[in-house]
Amino acid sequence: MASKSKLTVAIDIGTSRMAAVAGAKNEAGKLEIIGFAKTQAKGVKRGIIFNIEDVADTVKELLTALELKINERIDEVYVAYAGQHMKTVHFQRVKLTSEDGIVSKADIDSLFEQAKNAEIEEGYKLVEIIPVSYVVDNERIEKPVGTTGRKVEANYKLLIIPNSYWVNLLKVFGKLDVKLEKVTLSTLAVAEAVITHEEKEMGVIVLDIGSGTTNLAIFHDYKLIHTAVIPFGGEVVTNDIREGCSILYKWAEQLKVQYGQALGDFADDQKVVTIPGNNGWEPKEISFKSLAFIIQARLEEIIDSVNFQIEKPGIAEQLGAGIVLTGGTSNLENIVSLVKFRTGLDVRKANLVLGLHEKHKELQNGEYFTALGLLNLVERKSAAIVPVNEKSAKVKKPKEPGKIKPWIDRVFQGVLDLVDDENEDVPLK
């Protein structure tokens, strides 16, 4: 049985849903899942909290459900988040070693401190320092301490988020009297859950097509080399269906989930789905083929944005393992074929590579992948999650004006106000 004193709770804050997983190390030192919960999200748009009260209520509901399952109060949490303006920036420093010519822990600690105090873009906060590589006398070294050499170079990725994101997260969890222990990029968390050691070595993209954003993280030689957040995802696909078919948002979402697919040519042109009539309006028939072509057009735009990231210098040639596709939109039929065709890379759908779900088959649901990955990162104290203290990093001024690039209550703001809640849902036929 897991020890209460070592309880760790990971929360995935998404645009359309939130999920939480609680775990602890058992007596054998192995991570054990002791509870999990999920709920529909409110107050988040394209990954950004815009209604504190709505998000607080949603997180309260989520944590209350989890607390009832584990029979324990939750006092602190780790959060995976994917706001569209979160980003990683490269940081490099070189240091001469001591007179004995051996790289010491003090040398590495000194380089890490420099990363903590790095100048960052104005209006942003440093929330995570991710070690990428160390080079001793021009030779890359995995574990530099104890290595002989005259100079050591450290390369880090600094995860920075807009100050407003950080403040809103603190307000949400402050309302709930829960400590926000750590924030990390959701793509880094889900990568922990769905890609293999071999894929990280060969070079792989974790492509998470969520509801509000599309997020990607690229790894090669076991290290993170690039991240990006594209500010649209499955929601814009639903909006396209709504507008293209002149129907309510709720019907558009239901059409996408139940009958949608990513390739128009593969859709059955003899099949139609009927949208019920309402308030004097006649029922409407939508063909499967028309629906598929609407979906395909927007997905191609999203994939082209991904290609823009892949085509950046030094990336394309490092993707031997291709793309691992996750997120709710990845459930669309034939999306693997479309992504493979548009990128020219091998593509597979994500599945859990962690053994954490063995006793809980429900965790094989992709909605828990990000929370599970974050939980594993925290528990094994991965180098991918390095604590950053509350001392703010130095802010880099722009050179030219205009070029700045149940116990609780919580907060985040409303998404697209397109669904008519007064209409009772009727199953599509």
CSV table of C-alpha atoms in Angstrom, one decimal:
chain,number,residue,atom,x,y,z
A,1,MET,CA,0.0,0.0,0.0
A,2,ALA,CA,1.3,3.5,-0.8
A,3,SER,CA,2.4,5.8,2.0
A,4,LYS,CA,0.2,8.8,2.6
A,5,SER,CA,3.2,11.0,3.4
A,6,LYS,CA,4.4,10.7,-0.1
A,7,LEU,CA,1.2,11.5,-2.0
A,8,THR,CA,1.8,13.3,-5.3
A,9,VAL,CA,-1.1,14.8,-7.4
A,10,ALA,CA,-0.7,15.7,-11.0
A,11,ILE,CA,-3.3,17.8,-12.8
A,12,ASP,CA,-3.7,18.3,-16.6
A,13,ILE,CA,-5.5,21.6,-17.3
A,14,GLY,CA,-6.9,21.5,-20.7
A,15,THR,CA,-9.4,23.6,-22.8
A,16,SER,CA,-12.1,21.0,-22.9
A,17,ARG,CA,-11.3,18.7,-20.0
A,18,MET,CA,-9.2,18.4,-16.9
A,19,ALA,CA,-7.7,15.2,-15.4
A,20,ALA,CA,-5.9,14.4,-12.2
A,21,VAL,CA,-4.0,11.4,-11.0
A,22,ALA,CA,-2.7,10.7,-7.4
A,23,GLY,CA,0.1,8.4,-6.7
A,24,ALA,CA,2.8,7.5,-4.2
A,25,LYS,CA,5.7,5.1,-3.9
A,26,ASN,CA,4.9,1.9,-2.1
A,27,GLU,CA,7.1,0.0,0.3
A,28,ALA,CA,9.0,-1.5,-2.5
A,29,GLY,CA,9.8,2.0,-3.9
A,30,LYS,CA,7.6,1.6,-6.9
A,31,LEU,CA,5.1,4.3,-8.0
A,32,GLU,CA,1.6,3.2,-7.4
A,33,ILE,CA,-1.6,4.9,-8.6
A,34,ILE,CA,-4.1,5.4,-5.8
A,35,GLY,CA,-6.7,7.5,-7.5
A,36,PHE,CA,-7.7,9.4,-10.6
A,37,ALA,CA,-10.6,11.7,-11.8
A,38,LYS,CA,-11.6,13.8,-14.8
A,39,THR,CA,-14.1,16.5,-15.6
A,40,GLN,CA,-15.2,18.8,-18.3
A,41,ALA,CA,-13.3,22.1,-18.3
A,42,LYS,CA,-14.8,25.6,-18.0
A,43,GLY,CA,-13.1,28.9,-18.2
A,44,VAL,CA,-10.2,28.0,-20.5
A,45,LYS,CA,-9.9,29.1,-24.1
A,46,ARG,CA,-7.0,28.0,-26.4
A,47,GLY,CA,-5.2,26.8,-23.3
A,48,ILE,CA,-5.5,30.2,-21.5
A,49,ILE,CA,-7.3,30.8,-18.3
A,50,PHE,CA,-9.8,33.6,-18.9
A,51,ASN,CA,-12.4,33.1,-16.1
A,52,ILE,CA,-10.8,32.5,-12.7
A,53,GLU,CA,-14.1,31.6,-11.0
A,54,ASP,CA,-15.1,29.0,-13.7
A,55,VAL,CA,-11.7,27.3,-13.6
A,56,ALA,CA,-11.6,27.4,-9.8
A,57,ASP,CA,-15.0,25.7,-9.7
A,58,THR,CA,-13.9,23.1,-12.2
A,59,VAL,CA,-10.7,22.3,-10.4
A,60,LYS,CA,-12.6,22.1,-7.1
A,61,GLU,CA,-14.9,19.6,-8.6
A,62,LEU,CA,-12.0,17.6,-9.9
A,63,LEU,CA,-10.0,17.5,-6.6
A,64,THR,CA,-13.1,16.8,-4.6
A,65,ALA,CA,-13.8,13.8,-6.7
A,66,LEU,CA,-10.2,12.6,-6.3
A,67,GLU,CA,-10.2,13.3,-2.5
A,68,LEU,CA,-13.3,11.1,-2.1
A,69,LYS,CA,-11.6,8.3,-4.0
A,70,ILE,CA,-8.3,8.4,-2.0
A,71,ASN,CA,-9.9,9.4,1.3
A,72,GLU,CA,-7.3,12.1,1.8
A,73,ARG,CA,-7.1,15.9,1.6
A,74,ILE,CA,-5.0,17.3,-1.2
A,75,ASP,CA,-2.7,20.1,-0.1
A,76,GLU,CA,-0.4,20.5,-3.1
A,77,VAL,CA,-0.4,19.8,-6.8
A,78,TYR,CA,1.8,19.7,-9.9
A,79,VAL,CA,0.2,21.1,-13.0
A,80,ALA,CA,0.7,20.5,-16.7
A,81,TYR,CA,-0.5,23.4,-18.8
A,82,ALA,CA,-0.4,24.4,-22.5
A,83,GLY,CA,-1.2,28.1,-22.8
A,84,GLN,CA,-0.5,29.3,-26.4
A,85,HIS,CA,2.3,31.8,-25.3
A,86,MET,CA,4.3,29.3,-23.2
A,87,LYS,CA,7.6,28.6,-24.8
A,88,THR,CA,11.1,27.3,-24.3
A,89,VAL,CA,14.3,29.3,-25.0
A,90,HIS,CA,17.8,28.1,-25.3
A,91,PHE,CA,20.4,29.1,-22.7
A,92,GLN,CA,24.1,28.3,-22.9
A,93,ARG,CA,27.0,29.0,-20.5
A,94,VAL,CA,30.7,28.0,-20.4
A,95,LYS,CA,32.8,27.8,-17.2
A,96,LEU,CA,36.4,27.0,-16.6
A,97,THR,CA,37.0,24.1,-14.2
A,98,SER,CA,39.1,24.4,-11.0
A,99,GLU,CA,42.9,24.1,-11.0
A,100,ASP,CA,42.8,20.3,-10.7
A,101,GLY,CA,41.1,20.1,-14.1
A,102,ILE,CA,38.1,18.0,-12.9
A,103,VAL,CA,34.5,19.0,-13.4
A,104,SER,CA,32.9,19.3,-9.9
A,105,LYS,CA,29.3,19.4,-8.7
A,106,ALA,CA,30.0,23.0,-7.7
A,107,ASP,CA,30.8,23.8,-11.4
A,108,ILE,CA,27.5,22.3,-12.5
A,109,ASP,CA,25.6,24.1,-9.7
A,110,SER,CA,27.2,27.4,-10.7
A,111,LEU,CA,26.0,26.9,-14.3
A,112,PHE,CA,22.5,26.0,-13.1
A,113,GLU,CA,22.4,29.2,-11.0
A,114,GLN,CA,23.3,31.2,-14.0
A,115,ALA,CA,20.4,29.6,-15.8
A,116,LYS,CA,18.1,30.6,-12.9
A,117,ASN,CA,19.3,34.2,-13.2
A,118,ALA,CA,19.1,34.3,-17.0
A,119,GLU,CA,17.7,37.4,-18.6
A,120,ILE,CA,14.3,36.5,-20.0
A,121,GLU,CA,11.7,38.3,-22.1
A,122,GLU,CA,9.8,41.1,-20.4
A,123,GLY,CA,6.4,40.0,-19.2
A,124,TYR,CA,7.5,36.4,-18.7
A,125,LYS,CA,8.4,34.2,-15.8
A,126,LEU,CA,10.9,31.4,-15.7
A,127,VAL,CA,9.1,28.2,-14.3
A,128,GLU,CA,11.3,25.4,-15.4
A,129,ILE,CA,15.0,24.7,-16.3
A,130,ILE,CA,15.5,21.6,-18.5
A,131,PRO,CA,19.1,20.3,-18.9
A,132,VAL,CA,19.8,19.5,-22.5
A,133,SER,CA,23.5,18.7,-22.7
A,134,TYR,CA,26.9,19.2,-21.2
A,135,VAL,CA,30.1,19.5,-23.2
A,136,VAL,CA,33.6,19.1,-21.6
A,137,ASP,CA,36.5,20.3,-23.7
A,138,ASN,CA,34.3,20.1,-26.9
A,139,GLU,CA,33.1,16.5,-26.1
A,140,ARG,CA,29.5,15.9,-25.2
A,141,ILE,CA,29.2,14.2,-21.8
A,142,GLU,CA,26.1,12.7,-20.2
A,143,LYS,CA,27.3,13.0,-16.6
A,144,PRO,CA,30.0,15.7,-16.4
A,145,VAL,CA,30.8,15.6,-12.7
A,146,GLY,CA,34.2,13.9,-12.2
A,147,THR,CA,35.2,14.3,-15.9
A,148,THR,CA,38.6,15.8,-16.6
A,149,GLY,CA,38.7,18.9,-18.6
A,150,ARG,CA,39.5,22.6,-18.6
A,151,LYS,CA,36.1,24.0,-19.4
A,152,VAL,CA,32.5,22.8,-19.2
A,153,GLU,CA,29.6,24.0,-21.3
A,154,ALA,CA,26.0,23.7,-20.2
A,155,ASN,CA,23.0,23.9,-22.5
A,156,TYR,CA,19.5,24.3,-21.0
A,157,LYS,CA,16.0,24.9,-22.3
A,158,LEU,CA,14.2,27.5,-20.1
A,159,LEU,CA,10.4,27.2,-20.0
A,160,ILE,CA,8.9,30.6,-19.6
A,161,ILE,CA,5.3,31.6,-19.4
A,162,PRO,CA,3.6,35.0,-19.4
A,163,ASN,CA,3.3,36.6,-16.0
A,164,SER,CA,-0.5,36.7,-16.4
A,165,TYR,CA,-0.6,32.9,-16.8
A,166,TRP,CA,1.3,32.4,-13.6
A,167,VAL,CA,-0.7,34.9,-11.6
A,168,ASN,CA,-4.0,33.3,-12.8
A,169,LEU,CA,-2.8,29.9,-11.8
A,170,LEU,CA,-1.8,31.2,-8.3
A,171,LYS,CA,-5.2,32.8,-8.0
A,172,VAL,CA,-7.0,29.6,-8.9
A,173,PHE,CA,-5.2,27.4,-6.5
A,174,GLY,CA,-5.1,30.1,-3.8
A,175,LYS,CA,-8.8,30.1,-3.8
A,176,LEU,CA,-8.7,26.4,-3.0
A,177,ASP,CA,-6.0,26.7,-0.4
A,178,VAL,CA,-3.8,24.3,-2.4
A,179,LYS,CA,-0.1,24.9,-3.0
A,180,LEU,CA,0.9,25.1,-6.7
A,181,GLU,CA,4.1,23.1,-6.4
A,182,LYS,CA,5.2,23.1,-10.1
A,183,VAL,CA,4.0,24.0,-13.5
A,184,THR,CA,5.3,22.3,-16.7
A,185,LEU,CA,4.4,22.3,-20.3
A,186,SER,CA,1.8,19.6,-21.0
A,187,THR,CA,3.6,18.2,-24.0
A,188,LEU,CA,6.7,17.4,-21.9
A,189,ALA,CA,4.4,15.6,-19.5
A,190,VAL,CA,2.6,13.5,-22.1
A,191,ALA,CA,5.9,12.7,-23.8
A,192,GLU,CA,6.9,10.9,-20.6
A,193,ALA,CA,3.9,8.7,-20.9
A,194,VAL,CA,3.8,7.8,-24.6
A,195,ILE,CA,7.2,7.7,-26.2
A,196,THR,CA,9.8,5.0,-25.7
A,197,HIS,CA,13.5,5.3,-24.8
A,198,GLU,CA,14.4,4.2,-28.3
A,199,GLU,CA,12.2,6.8,-29.9
A,200,LYS,CA,13.8,9.6,-27.8
A,201,GLU,CA,17.2,8.4,-29.0
A,202,MET,CA,16.3,8.2,-32.7
A,203,GLY,CA,14.4,11.5,-32.8
A,204,VAL,CA,10.6,11.9,-32.3
A,205,ILE,CA,7.9,14.5,-32.3
A,206,VAL,CA,5.1,14.3,-29.7
A,207,LEU,CA,2.2,16.0,-31.4
A,208,ASP,CA,-0.7,16.7,-29.1
A,209,ILE,CA,-3.7,18.0,-31.0
A,210,GLY,CA,-5.9,19.1,-28.2
A,211,SER,CA,-9.2,21.1,-28.1
A,212,GLY,CA,-7.8,24.6,-27.8
A,213,THR,CA,-4.2,24.2,-28.9
A,214,THR,CA,-1.9,21.9,-30.8
A,215,ASN,CA,1.4,21.3,-28.9
A,216,LEU,CA,4.5,19.6,-30.0
A,217,ALA,CA,7.8,18.6,-28.4
A,218,ILE,CA,10.8,17.3,-30.3
A,219,PHE,CA,13.4,15.0,-28.8
A,220,HIS,CA,16.6,13.6,-30.2
A,221,ASP,CA,19.4,11.7,-28.5
A,222,TYR,CA,17.2,11.6,-25.4
A,223,LYS,CA,17.1,15.4,-25.1
A,224,LEU,CA,14.5,18.0,-25.7
A,225,ILE,CA,15.5,20.1,-28.7
A,226,HIS,CA,12.3,22.1,-29.6
A,227,THR,CA,8.8,22.9,-28.4
A,228,ALA,CA,6.0,24.9,-29.9
A,229,VAL,CA,2.3,25.7,-29.2
A,230,ILE,CA,0.0,26.3,-32.2
A,231,PRO,CA,-3.0,28.4,-31.1
A,232,PHE,CA,-5.7,26.2,-32.5
A,233,GLY,CA,-6.9,22.6,-32.3
A,234,GLY,CA,-10.1,20.6,-32.3
A,235,GLU,CA,-12.3,23.5,-31.4
A,236,VAL,CA,-11.7,25.2,-34.7
A,237,VAL,CA,-12.6,22.0,-36.5
A,238,THR,CA,-15.9,22.0,-34.7
A,239,ASN,CA,-16.4,25.7,-35.5
A,240,ASP,CA,-15.8,25.0,-39.2
A,241,ILE,CA,-18.4,22.2,-39.1
A,242,ARG,CA,-20.9,24.5,-37.4
A,243,GLU,CA,-20.4,27.3,-39.9
A,244,GLY,CA,-20.1,25.0,-43.0
A,245,CYS,CA,-23.2,23.1,-42.2
A,246,SER,CA,-25.1,26.0,-40.5
A,247,ILE,CA,-25.9,24.0,-37.4
A,248,LEU,CA,-25.5,24.6,-33.6
A,249,TYR,CA,-22.1,24.1,-32.0
A,250,LYS,CA,-23.3,21.1,-30.0
A,251,TRP,CA,-24.4,19.3,-33.1
A,252,ALA,CA,-21.1,20.1,-34.9
A,253,GLU,CA,-19.1,18.6,-32.0
A,254,GLN,CA,-21.3,15.5,-32.0
A,255,LEU,CA,-20.9,15.1,-35.7
A,256,LYS,CA,-17.2,15.4,-35.5
A,257,VAL,CA,-16.8,12.9,-32.7
A,258,GLN,CA,-19.3,10.3,-33.9
A,259,TYR,CA,-19.0,10.4,-37.7
A,260,GLY,CA,-16.0,12.6,-38.5
A,261,GLN,CA,-12.9,11.4,-40.3
A,262,ALA,CA,-9.7,13.1,-41.6
A,263,LEU,CA,-9.8,12.1,-45.3
A,264,GLY,CA,-12.7,13.2,-47.4
A,265,ASP,CA,-11.9,10.7,-50.2
A,266,PHE,CA,-12.4,7.8,-47.8
A,267,ALA,CA,-15.8,8.9,-46.6
A,268,ASP,CA,-18.9,7.1,-47.8
A,269,ASP,CA,-20.7,9.5,-50.2
A,270,GLN,CA,-24.0,7.5,-49.8
A,271,LYS,CA,-24.3,8.1,-46.1
A,272,VAL,CA,-25.9,11.0,-44.4
A,273,VAL,CA,-26.7,12.0,-40.8
A,274,THR,CA,-29.8,13.9,-39.8
A,275,ILE,CA,-29.7,16.9,-37.5
A,276,PRO,CA,-33.0,17.2,-35.6
A,277,GLY,CA,-35.3,20.1,-36.4
A,278,ASN,CA,-36.0,22.7,-33.7
A,279,ASN,CA,-38.3,25.6,-33.1
A,280,GLY,CA,-40.0,25.2,-36.5
A,281,TRP,CA,-36.8,24.5,-38.4
A,282,GLU,CA,-36.8,21.4,-40.6
A,283,PRO,CA,-34.4,18.5,-39.9
A,284,LYS,CA,-31.2,18.8,-41.9
A,285,GLU,CA,-29.2,16.1,-43.6
A,286,ILE,CA,-25.3,16.3,-43.6
A,287,SER,CA,-23.4,13.9,-45.9
A,288,PHE,CA,-20.5,12.0,-44.4
A,289,LYS,CA,-18.3,13.1,-47.3
A,290,SER,CA,-19.0,16.8,-46.9
A,291,LEU,CA,-18.3,16.5,-43.2
A,292,ALA,CA,-15.0,14.8,-43.8
A,293,PHE,CA,-13.8,17.4,-46.3
A,294,ILE,CA,-14.6,20.2,-43.9
A,295,ILE,CA,-12.5,18.4,-41.2
A,296,GLN,CA,-9.7,17.6,-43.6
A,297,ALA,CA,-9.3,21.2,-44.7
A,298,ARG,CA,-8.7,22.5,-41.2
A,299,LEU,CA,-6.5,19.5,-40.2
A,300,GLU,CA,-4.3,20.2,-43.2
A,301,GLU,CA,-3.8,23.8,-42.0
A,302,ILE,CA,-2.8,22.5,-38.5
A,303,ILE,CA,-0.4,20.0,-40.0
A,304,ASP,CA,1.1,22.7,-42.2
A,305,SER,CA,1.8,24.7,-39.0
A,306,VAL,CA,3.6,21.6,-37.6
A,307,ASN,CA,5.6,21.4,-40.9
A,308,PHE,CA,6.7,24.9,-40.4
A,309,GLN,CA,8.3,23.9,-37.0
A,310,ILE,CA,9.8,20.7,-38.6
A,311,GLU,CA,11.4,22.7,-41.3
A,312,LYS,CA,13.4,24.9,-38.9
A,313,PRO,CA,17.2,24.3,-39.3
A,314,GLY,CA,18.6,21.1,-37.8
A,315,ILE,CA,15.2,19.5,-37.0
A,316,ALA,CA,14.0,17.5,-39.9
A,317,GLU,CA,17.1,15.3,-40.2
A,318,GLN,CA,16.8,14.3,-36.5
A,319,LEU,CA,13.4,12.7,-36.7
A,320,GLY,CA,14.2,9.0,-37.3
A,321,ALA,CA,11.2,7.8,-35.3
A,322,GLY,CA,8.7,10.2,-36.8
A,323,ILE,CA,5.6,11.4,-35.0
A,324,VAL,CA,3.6,10.1,-32.0
A,325,LEU,CA,0.1,11.5,-32.2
A,326,THR,CA,-2.0,12.2,-29.1
A,327,GLY,CA,-4.8,14.5,-28.0
A,328,GLY,CA,-8.6,14.2,-28.5
A,329,THR,CA,-8.5,15.1,-32.1
A,330,SER,CA,-6.1,12.2,-32.8
A,331,ASN,CA,-9.1,9.9,-32.4
A,332,LEU,CA,-10.4,10.9,-35.8
A,333,GLU,CA,-10.5,8.1,-38.3
A,334,ASN,CA,-7.6,8.2,-40.9
A,335,ILE,CA,-5.8,11.0,-39.1
A,336,VAL,CA,-2.6,9.0,-39.0
A,337,SER,CA,-2.7,8.6,-42.8
A,338,LEU,CA,-3.3,12.3,-43.3
A,339,VAL,CA,-0.4,13.4,-41.0
A,340,LYS,CA,1.9,10.9,-42.6
A,341,PHE,CA,1.0,12.1,-46.1
A,342,ARG,CA,1.4,15.8,-45.2
A,343,THR,CA,4.7,15.5,-43.2
A,344,GLY,CA,6.4,12.6,-45.0
A,345,LEU,CA,7.2,11.1,-41.6
A,346,ASP,CA,6.3,7.8,-39.9
A,347,VAL,CA,3.3,8.3,-37.6
A,348,ARG,CA,1.7,6.2,-34.9
A,349,LYS,CA,-1.0,6.9,-32.3
A,350,ALA,CA,0.1,7.3,-28.7
A,351,ASN,CA,-0.3,4.5,-26.2
A,352,LEU,CA,1.0,4.3,-22.7
A,353,VAL,CA,4.6,3.1,-22.4
A,354,LEU,CA,4.5,3.4,-18.6
A,355,GLY,CA,3.4,0.4,-16.5
A,356,LEU,CA,1.3,2.6,-14.2
A,357,HIS,CA,-2.0,1.6,-15.6
A,358,GLU,CA,-1.8,-2.1,-15.1
A,359,LYS,CA,-4.3,-2.2,-12.2
A,360,HIS,CA,-6.5,0.5,-13.7
A,361,LYS,CA,-7.6,-0.1,-17.3
A,362,GLU,CA,-9.4,3.2,-17.3
A,363,LEU,CA,-6.0,4.9,-17.4
A,364,GLN,CA,-5.5,3.6,-20.9
A,365,ASN,CA,-7.9,6.4,-22.0
A,366,GLY,CA,-5.8,9.1,-23.6
A,367,GLU,CA,-7.4,11.7,-21.3
A,368,TYR,CA,-5.1,10.6,-18.5
A,369,PHE,CA,-1.9,10.4,-20.5
A,370,THR,CA,-0.6,13.9,-19.6
A,371,ALA,CA,-1.4,13.6,-15.9
A,372,LEU,CA,0.2,10.2,-15.7
A,373,GLY,CA,3.4,11.4,-17.5
A,374,LEU,CA,3.7,14.4,-15.1
A,375,LEU,CA,3.2,12.1,-12.1
A,376,ASN,CA,6.0,9.8,-13.3
A,377,LEU,CA,8.3,12.8,-14.0
A,378,VAL,CA,7.8,14.1,-10.5
A,379,GLU,CA,8.1,10.8,-8.7
A,380,ARG,CA,11.4,9.9,-10.4
A,381,LYS,CA,12.7,13.4,-10.0
A,382,SER,CA,13.5,13.5,-13.7
A,383,ALA,CA,16.0,15.9,-15.1
A,384,ALA,CA,13.1,17.2,-17.2
A,385,ILE,CA,11.5,18.7,-14.1
A,386,VAL,CA,14.0,20.9,-12.2
A,387,PRO,CA,12.5,23.1,-9.4
A,388,VAL,CA,12.7,26.8,-9.9
A,389,ASN,CA,12.5,29.0,-6.8
A,390,GLU,CA,10.3,32.0,-6.4
A,391,LYS,CA,13.1,34.4,-7.1
A,392,SER,CA,12.3,35.9,-10.4
A,393,ALA,CA,14.9,35.7,-13.2
A,394,LYS,CA,16.2,39.0,-14.6
A,395,VAL,CA,13.9,40.5,-17.2
A,396,LYS,CA,15.4,41.3,-20.5
A,397,LYS,CA,14.3,44.7,-21.7
A,398,PRO,CA,13.3,44.9,-25.4
A,399,LYS,CA,15.8,46.7,-27.5
A,400,GLU,CA,13.0,48.5,-29.4
A,401,PRO,CA,9.6,49.5,-28.2
A,402,GLY,CA,6.8,47.3,-29.6
A,403,LYS,CA,9.0,44.2,-30.1
A,404,ILE,CA,8.3,42.4,-26.9
A,405,LYS,CA,7.3,39.3,-28.0
A,406,PRO,CA,-14.0,19.0,-1.2
A,407,TRP,CA,-12.3,21.9,0.4
A,408,ILE,CA,-11.6,24.4,-2.3
A,409,ASP,CA,-12.6,27.1,-4.8
A,410,ARG,CA,-10.9,27.8,-8.2
A,411,VAL,CA,-10.8,29.8,-11.4
A,412,PHE,CA,-10.4,30.0,-15.2
A,413,GLN,CA,-12.7,31.7,-17.9
A,414,GLY,CA,-15.3,30.6,-20.5
A,415,VAL,CA,-14.6,29.0,-23.8
A,416,LEU,CA,-16.6,29.5,-27.0
A,417,ASP,CA,-20.1,30.6,-26.0
A,418,LEU,CA,-21.7,28.8,-29.0
A,419,VAL,CA,-23.7,26.0,-27.5
A,420,ASP,CA,-27.4,26.7,-26.8
A,421,ASP,CA,-27.7,25.2,-23.3
A,422,GLU,CA,-31.4,25.7,-23.3
A,423,ASN,CA,-31.9,23.1,-26.0
A,424,GLU,CA,-32.1,19.5,-24.8
A,425,ASP,CA,-29.6,17.2,-26.5
A,426,VAL,CA,-31.2,14.8,-28.9
A,427,PRO,CA,-29.2,11.9,-30.3
A,428,LEU,CA,-28.1,12.3,-33.9
A,429,LYS,CA,-29.4,9.7,-36.3
